[in-house]
PDB file of C-alpha atoms in Angstrom:
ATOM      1  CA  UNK A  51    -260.912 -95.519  95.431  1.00  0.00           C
ATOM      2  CA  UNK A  52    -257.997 -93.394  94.331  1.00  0.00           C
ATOM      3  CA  UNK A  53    -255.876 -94.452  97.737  1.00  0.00           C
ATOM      4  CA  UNK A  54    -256.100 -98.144  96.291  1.00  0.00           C
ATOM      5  CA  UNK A  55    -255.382 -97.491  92.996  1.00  0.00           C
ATOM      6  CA  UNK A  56    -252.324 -95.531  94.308  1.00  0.00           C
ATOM      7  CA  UNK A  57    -251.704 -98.811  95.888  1.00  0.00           C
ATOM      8  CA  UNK A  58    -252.095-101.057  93.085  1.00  0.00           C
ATOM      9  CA  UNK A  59    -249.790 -98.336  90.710  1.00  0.00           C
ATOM     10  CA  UNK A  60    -247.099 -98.357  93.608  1.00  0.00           C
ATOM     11  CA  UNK A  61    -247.169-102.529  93.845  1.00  0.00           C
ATOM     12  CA  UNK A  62    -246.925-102.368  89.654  1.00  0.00           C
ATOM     13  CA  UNK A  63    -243.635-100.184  90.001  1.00  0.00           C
ATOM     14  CA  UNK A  64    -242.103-102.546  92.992  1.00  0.00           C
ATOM     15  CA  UNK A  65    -242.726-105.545  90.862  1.00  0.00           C
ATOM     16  CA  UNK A  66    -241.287-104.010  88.016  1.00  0.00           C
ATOM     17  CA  UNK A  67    -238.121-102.645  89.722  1.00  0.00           C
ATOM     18  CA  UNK A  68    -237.990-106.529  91.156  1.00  0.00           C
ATOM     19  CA  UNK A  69    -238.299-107.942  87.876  1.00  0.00           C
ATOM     20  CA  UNK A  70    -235.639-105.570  86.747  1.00  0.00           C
ATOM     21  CA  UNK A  71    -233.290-106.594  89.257  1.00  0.00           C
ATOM     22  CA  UNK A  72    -233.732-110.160  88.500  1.00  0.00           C
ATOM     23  CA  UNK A  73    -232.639-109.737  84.823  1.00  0.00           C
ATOM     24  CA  UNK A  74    -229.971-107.800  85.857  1.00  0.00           C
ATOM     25  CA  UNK A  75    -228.813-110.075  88.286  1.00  0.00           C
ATOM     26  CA  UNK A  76    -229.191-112.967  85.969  1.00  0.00           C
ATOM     27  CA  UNK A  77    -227.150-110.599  82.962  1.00  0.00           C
ATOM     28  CA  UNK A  78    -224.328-110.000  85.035  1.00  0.00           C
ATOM     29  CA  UNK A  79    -223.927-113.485  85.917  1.00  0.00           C
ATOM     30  CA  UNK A  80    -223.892-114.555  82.233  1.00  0.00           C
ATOM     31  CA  UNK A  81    -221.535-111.790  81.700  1.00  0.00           C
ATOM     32  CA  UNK A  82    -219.170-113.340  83.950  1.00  0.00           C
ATOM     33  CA  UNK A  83    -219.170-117.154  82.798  1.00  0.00           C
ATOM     34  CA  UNK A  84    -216.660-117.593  79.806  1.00  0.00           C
ATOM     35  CA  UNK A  85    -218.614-119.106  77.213  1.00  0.00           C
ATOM     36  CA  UNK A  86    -217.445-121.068  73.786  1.00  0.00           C
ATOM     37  CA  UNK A  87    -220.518-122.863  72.540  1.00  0.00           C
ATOM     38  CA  UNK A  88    -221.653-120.342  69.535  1.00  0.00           C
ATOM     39  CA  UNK A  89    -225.549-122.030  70.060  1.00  0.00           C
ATOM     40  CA  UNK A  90    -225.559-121.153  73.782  1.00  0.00           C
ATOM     41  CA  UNK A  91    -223.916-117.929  72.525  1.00  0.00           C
ATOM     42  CA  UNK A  92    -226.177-116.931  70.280  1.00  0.00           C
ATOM     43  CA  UNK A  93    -229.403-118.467  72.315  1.00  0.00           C
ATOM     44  CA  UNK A  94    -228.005-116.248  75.617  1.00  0.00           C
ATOM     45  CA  UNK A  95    -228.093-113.113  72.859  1.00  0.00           C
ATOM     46  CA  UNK A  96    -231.150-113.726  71.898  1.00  0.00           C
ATOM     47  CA  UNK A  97    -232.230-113.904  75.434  1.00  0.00           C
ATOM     48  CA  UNK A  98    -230.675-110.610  76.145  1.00  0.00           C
ATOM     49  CA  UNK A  99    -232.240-108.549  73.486  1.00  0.00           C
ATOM     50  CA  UNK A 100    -235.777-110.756  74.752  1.00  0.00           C
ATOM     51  CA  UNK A 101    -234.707-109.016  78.034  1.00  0.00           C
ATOM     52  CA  UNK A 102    -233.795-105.549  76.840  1.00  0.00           C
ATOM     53  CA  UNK A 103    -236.972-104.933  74.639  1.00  0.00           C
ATOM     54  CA  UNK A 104    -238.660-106.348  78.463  1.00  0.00           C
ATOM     55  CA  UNK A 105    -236.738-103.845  79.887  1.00  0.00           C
ATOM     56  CA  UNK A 106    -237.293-101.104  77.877  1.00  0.00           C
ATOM     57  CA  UNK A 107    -241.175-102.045  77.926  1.00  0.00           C
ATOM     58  CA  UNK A 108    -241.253-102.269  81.348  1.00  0.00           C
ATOM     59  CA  UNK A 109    -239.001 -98.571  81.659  1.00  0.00           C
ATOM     60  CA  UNK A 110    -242.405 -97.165  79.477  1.00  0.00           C
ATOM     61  CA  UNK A 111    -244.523 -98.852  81.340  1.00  0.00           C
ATOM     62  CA  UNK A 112    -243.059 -97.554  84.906  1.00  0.00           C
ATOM     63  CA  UNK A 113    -243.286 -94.220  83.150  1.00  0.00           C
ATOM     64  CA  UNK A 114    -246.771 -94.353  82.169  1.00  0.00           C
ATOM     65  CA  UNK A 115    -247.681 -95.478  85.615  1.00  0.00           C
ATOM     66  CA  UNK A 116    -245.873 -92.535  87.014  1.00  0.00           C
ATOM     67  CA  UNK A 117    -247.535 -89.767  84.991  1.00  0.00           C
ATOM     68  CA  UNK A 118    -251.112 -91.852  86.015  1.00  0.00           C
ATOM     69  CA  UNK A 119    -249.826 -92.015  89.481  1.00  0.00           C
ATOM     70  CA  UNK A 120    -249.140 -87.993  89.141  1.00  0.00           C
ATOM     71  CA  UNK A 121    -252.464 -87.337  87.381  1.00  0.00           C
ATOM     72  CA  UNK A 122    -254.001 -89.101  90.068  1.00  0.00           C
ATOM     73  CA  UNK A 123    -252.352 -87.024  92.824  1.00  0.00           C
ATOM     74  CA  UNK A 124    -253.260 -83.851  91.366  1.00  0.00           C
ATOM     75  CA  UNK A 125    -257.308 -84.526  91.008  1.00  0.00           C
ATOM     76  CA  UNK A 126    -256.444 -86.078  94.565  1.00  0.00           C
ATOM     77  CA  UNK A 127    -255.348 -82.485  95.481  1.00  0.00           C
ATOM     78  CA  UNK A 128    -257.867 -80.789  93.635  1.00  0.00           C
ATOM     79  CA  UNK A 129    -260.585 -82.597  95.217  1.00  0.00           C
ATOM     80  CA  UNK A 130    -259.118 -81.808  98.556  1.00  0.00           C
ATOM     81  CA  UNK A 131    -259.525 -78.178  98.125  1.00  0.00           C
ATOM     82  CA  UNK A 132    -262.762 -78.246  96.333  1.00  0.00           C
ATOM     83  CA  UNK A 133    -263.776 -80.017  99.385  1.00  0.00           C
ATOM     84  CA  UNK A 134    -262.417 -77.172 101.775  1.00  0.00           C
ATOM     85  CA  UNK A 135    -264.116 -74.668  99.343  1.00  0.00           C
ATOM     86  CA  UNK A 136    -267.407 -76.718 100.068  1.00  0.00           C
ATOM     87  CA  UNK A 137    -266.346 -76.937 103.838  1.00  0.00           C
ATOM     88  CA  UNK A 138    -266.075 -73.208 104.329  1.00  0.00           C
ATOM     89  CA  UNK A 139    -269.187 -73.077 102.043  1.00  0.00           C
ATOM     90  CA  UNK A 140    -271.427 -74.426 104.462  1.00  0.00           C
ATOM     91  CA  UNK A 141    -270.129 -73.194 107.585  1.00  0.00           C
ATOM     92  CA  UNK A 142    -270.478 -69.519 105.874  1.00  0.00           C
ATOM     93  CA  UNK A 143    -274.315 -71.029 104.743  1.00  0.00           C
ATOM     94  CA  UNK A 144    -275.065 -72.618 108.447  1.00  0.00           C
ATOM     95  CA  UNK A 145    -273.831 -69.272 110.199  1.00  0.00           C
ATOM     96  CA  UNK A 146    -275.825 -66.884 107.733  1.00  0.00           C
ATOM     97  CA  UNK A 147    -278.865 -69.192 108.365  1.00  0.00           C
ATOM     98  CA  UNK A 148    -277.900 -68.738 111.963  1.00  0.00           C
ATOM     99  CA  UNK A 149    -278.254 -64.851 111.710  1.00  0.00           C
ATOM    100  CA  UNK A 150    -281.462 -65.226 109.722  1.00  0.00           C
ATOM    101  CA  UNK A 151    -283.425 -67.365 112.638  1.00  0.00           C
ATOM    102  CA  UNK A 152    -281.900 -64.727 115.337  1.00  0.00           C
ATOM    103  CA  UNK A 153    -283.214 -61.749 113.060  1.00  0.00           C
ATOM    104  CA  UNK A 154    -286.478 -63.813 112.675  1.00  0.00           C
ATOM    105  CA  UNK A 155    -287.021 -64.777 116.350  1.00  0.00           C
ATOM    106  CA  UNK A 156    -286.421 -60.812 116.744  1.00  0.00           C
ATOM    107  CA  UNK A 157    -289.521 -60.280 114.288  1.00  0.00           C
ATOM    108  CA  UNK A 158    -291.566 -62.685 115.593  1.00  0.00           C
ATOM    109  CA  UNK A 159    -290.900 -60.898 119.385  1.00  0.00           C
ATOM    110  CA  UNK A 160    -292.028 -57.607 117.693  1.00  0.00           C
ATOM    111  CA  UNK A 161    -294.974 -59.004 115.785  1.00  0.00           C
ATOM    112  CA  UNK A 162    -296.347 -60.416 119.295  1.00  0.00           C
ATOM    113  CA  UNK A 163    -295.739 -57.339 120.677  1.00  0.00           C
ATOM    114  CA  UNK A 164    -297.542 -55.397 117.732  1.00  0.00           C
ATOM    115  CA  UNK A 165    -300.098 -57.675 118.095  1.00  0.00           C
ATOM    116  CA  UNK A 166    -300.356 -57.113 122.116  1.00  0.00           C
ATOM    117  CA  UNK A 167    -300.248 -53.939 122.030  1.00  0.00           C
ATOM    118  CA  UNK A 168    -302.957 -53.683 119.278  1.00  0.00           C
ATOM    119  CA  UNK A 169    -305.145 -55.753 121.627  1.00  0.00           C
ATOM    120  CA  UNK A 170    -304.577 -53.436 124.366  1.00  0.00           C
ATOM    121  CA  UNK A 171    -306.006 -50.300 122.250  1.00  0.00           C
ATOM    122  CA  UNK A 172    -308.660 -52.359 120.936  1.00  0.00           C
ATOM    123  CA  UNK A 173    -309.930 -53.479 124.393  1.00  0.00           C
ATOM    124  CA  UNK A 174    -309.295 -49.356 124.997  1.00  0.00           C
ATOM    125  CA  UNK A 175    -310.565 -48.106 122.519  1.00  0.00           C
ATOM    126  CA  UNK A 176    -313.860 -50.702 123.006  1.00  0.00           C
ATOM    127  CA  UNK A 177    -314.133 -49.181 126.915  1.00  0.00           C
ATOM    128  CA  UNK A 178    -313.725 -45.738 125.581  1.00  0.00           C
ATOM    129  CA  UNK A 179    -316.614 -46.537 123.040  1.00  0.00           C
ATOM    130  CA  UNK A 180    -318.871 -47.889 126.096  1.00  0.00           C
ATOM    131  CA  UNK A 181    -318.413 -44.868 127.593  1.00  0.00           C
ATOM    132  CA  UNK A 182    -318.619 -42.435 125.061  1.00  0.00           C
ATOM    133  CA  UNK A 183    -322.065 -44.234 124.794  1.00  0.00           C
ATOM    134  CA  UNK A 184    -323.305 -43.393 128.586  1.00  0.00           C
ATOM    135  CA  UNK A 185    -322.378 -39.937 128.573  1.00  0.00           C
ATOM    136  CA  UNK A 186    -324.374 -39.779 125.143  1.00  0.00           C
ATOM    137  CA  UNK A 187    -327.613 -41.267 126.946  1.00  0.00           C
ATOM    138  CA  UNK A 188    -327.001 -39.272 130.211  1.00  0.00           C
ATOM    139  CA  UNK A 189    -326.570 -36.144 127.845  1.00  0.00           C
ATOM    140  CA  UNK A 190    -329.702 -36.757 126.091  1.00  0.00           C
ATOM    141  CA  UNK A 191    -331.686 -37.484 128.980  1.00  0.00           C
ATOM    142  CA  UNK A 192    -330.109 -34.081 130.204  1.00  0.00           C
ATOM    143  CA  UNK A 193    -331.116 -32.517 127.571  1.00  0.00           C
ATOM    144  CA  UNK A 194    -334.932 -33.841 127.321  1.00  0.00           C
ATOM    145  CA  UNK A 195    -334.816 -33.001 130.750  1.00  0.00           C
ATOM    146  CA  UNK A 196    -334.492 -29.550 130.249  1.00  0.00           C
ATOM    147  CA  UNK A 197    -336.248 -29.373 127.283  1.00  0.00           C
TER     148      UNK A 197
END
């Protein structure tokens, strides 16, 4: 969008500059015919002041086009690094995220292995249980036995 109104501002000024050239052309030309008639005269110095006041229109107009077309650069600028800002942005966001599912994988590794080794000391602790239980009953039995 700005690109082609860059290009629309720089066919303006080219237009302008040709226009420009064409008046001048045709100026110096009437410049250098000799001329009596006081009506042509007068009509050609009409014509030239019609072409001045064109000219200096289209000398503010070229000049208001050039501080658009140098408005229009700068946001273009602007934009550019507020996009590299953004840019860096989310490489710095997609490489912390990175880091994150590494450190998470690593928790997830240690809860499974938490978890394993819980099952481990419960399955233990169950077998130690069972046979805490049969030495209970052979010790009883001992002990009726002797009692």
């Amino acid at each position: 969008m700005m690109y082609d109104q860059l290009k629309v501002l720089e066919k303006t000024i080219i237009d302008i500059k040709k226009k420009y050239q064409l008046v001048n052309d045709e100026l110096n030309s009437l410049k250098q015919k000799p001329n009596t008639d006081p009506k042509e005269l007068a009509a050609l110095k009409t014509q030239l002041s019609n072409y001045r006041n064109e000219h200096d229109s289209a000398k503010k107009q070229l000049g208001d086009l050039d501080k658009r077309y140098q408005n229009l650069a700068e946001a273009h600028h602007m934009i550019g690094e507020e996009q590299d800002k953004l840019h860096k942005q989310l490489a710095d966001l997609q490489r912390k995220n990175s880091e994150l599912q590494q450190h998470n994988d690593q928790l997830k590794q240690q809860n499974h292995d938490i978890k394993q080794q819980n099952h481990d000391l419960q399955e233990k602790n169950q077998l130690a249980a069972e046979r805490t239980q049969v030495v209970l009953k052979r010790l009883t039995r001992i002990d009726q036995m002797e009692g």
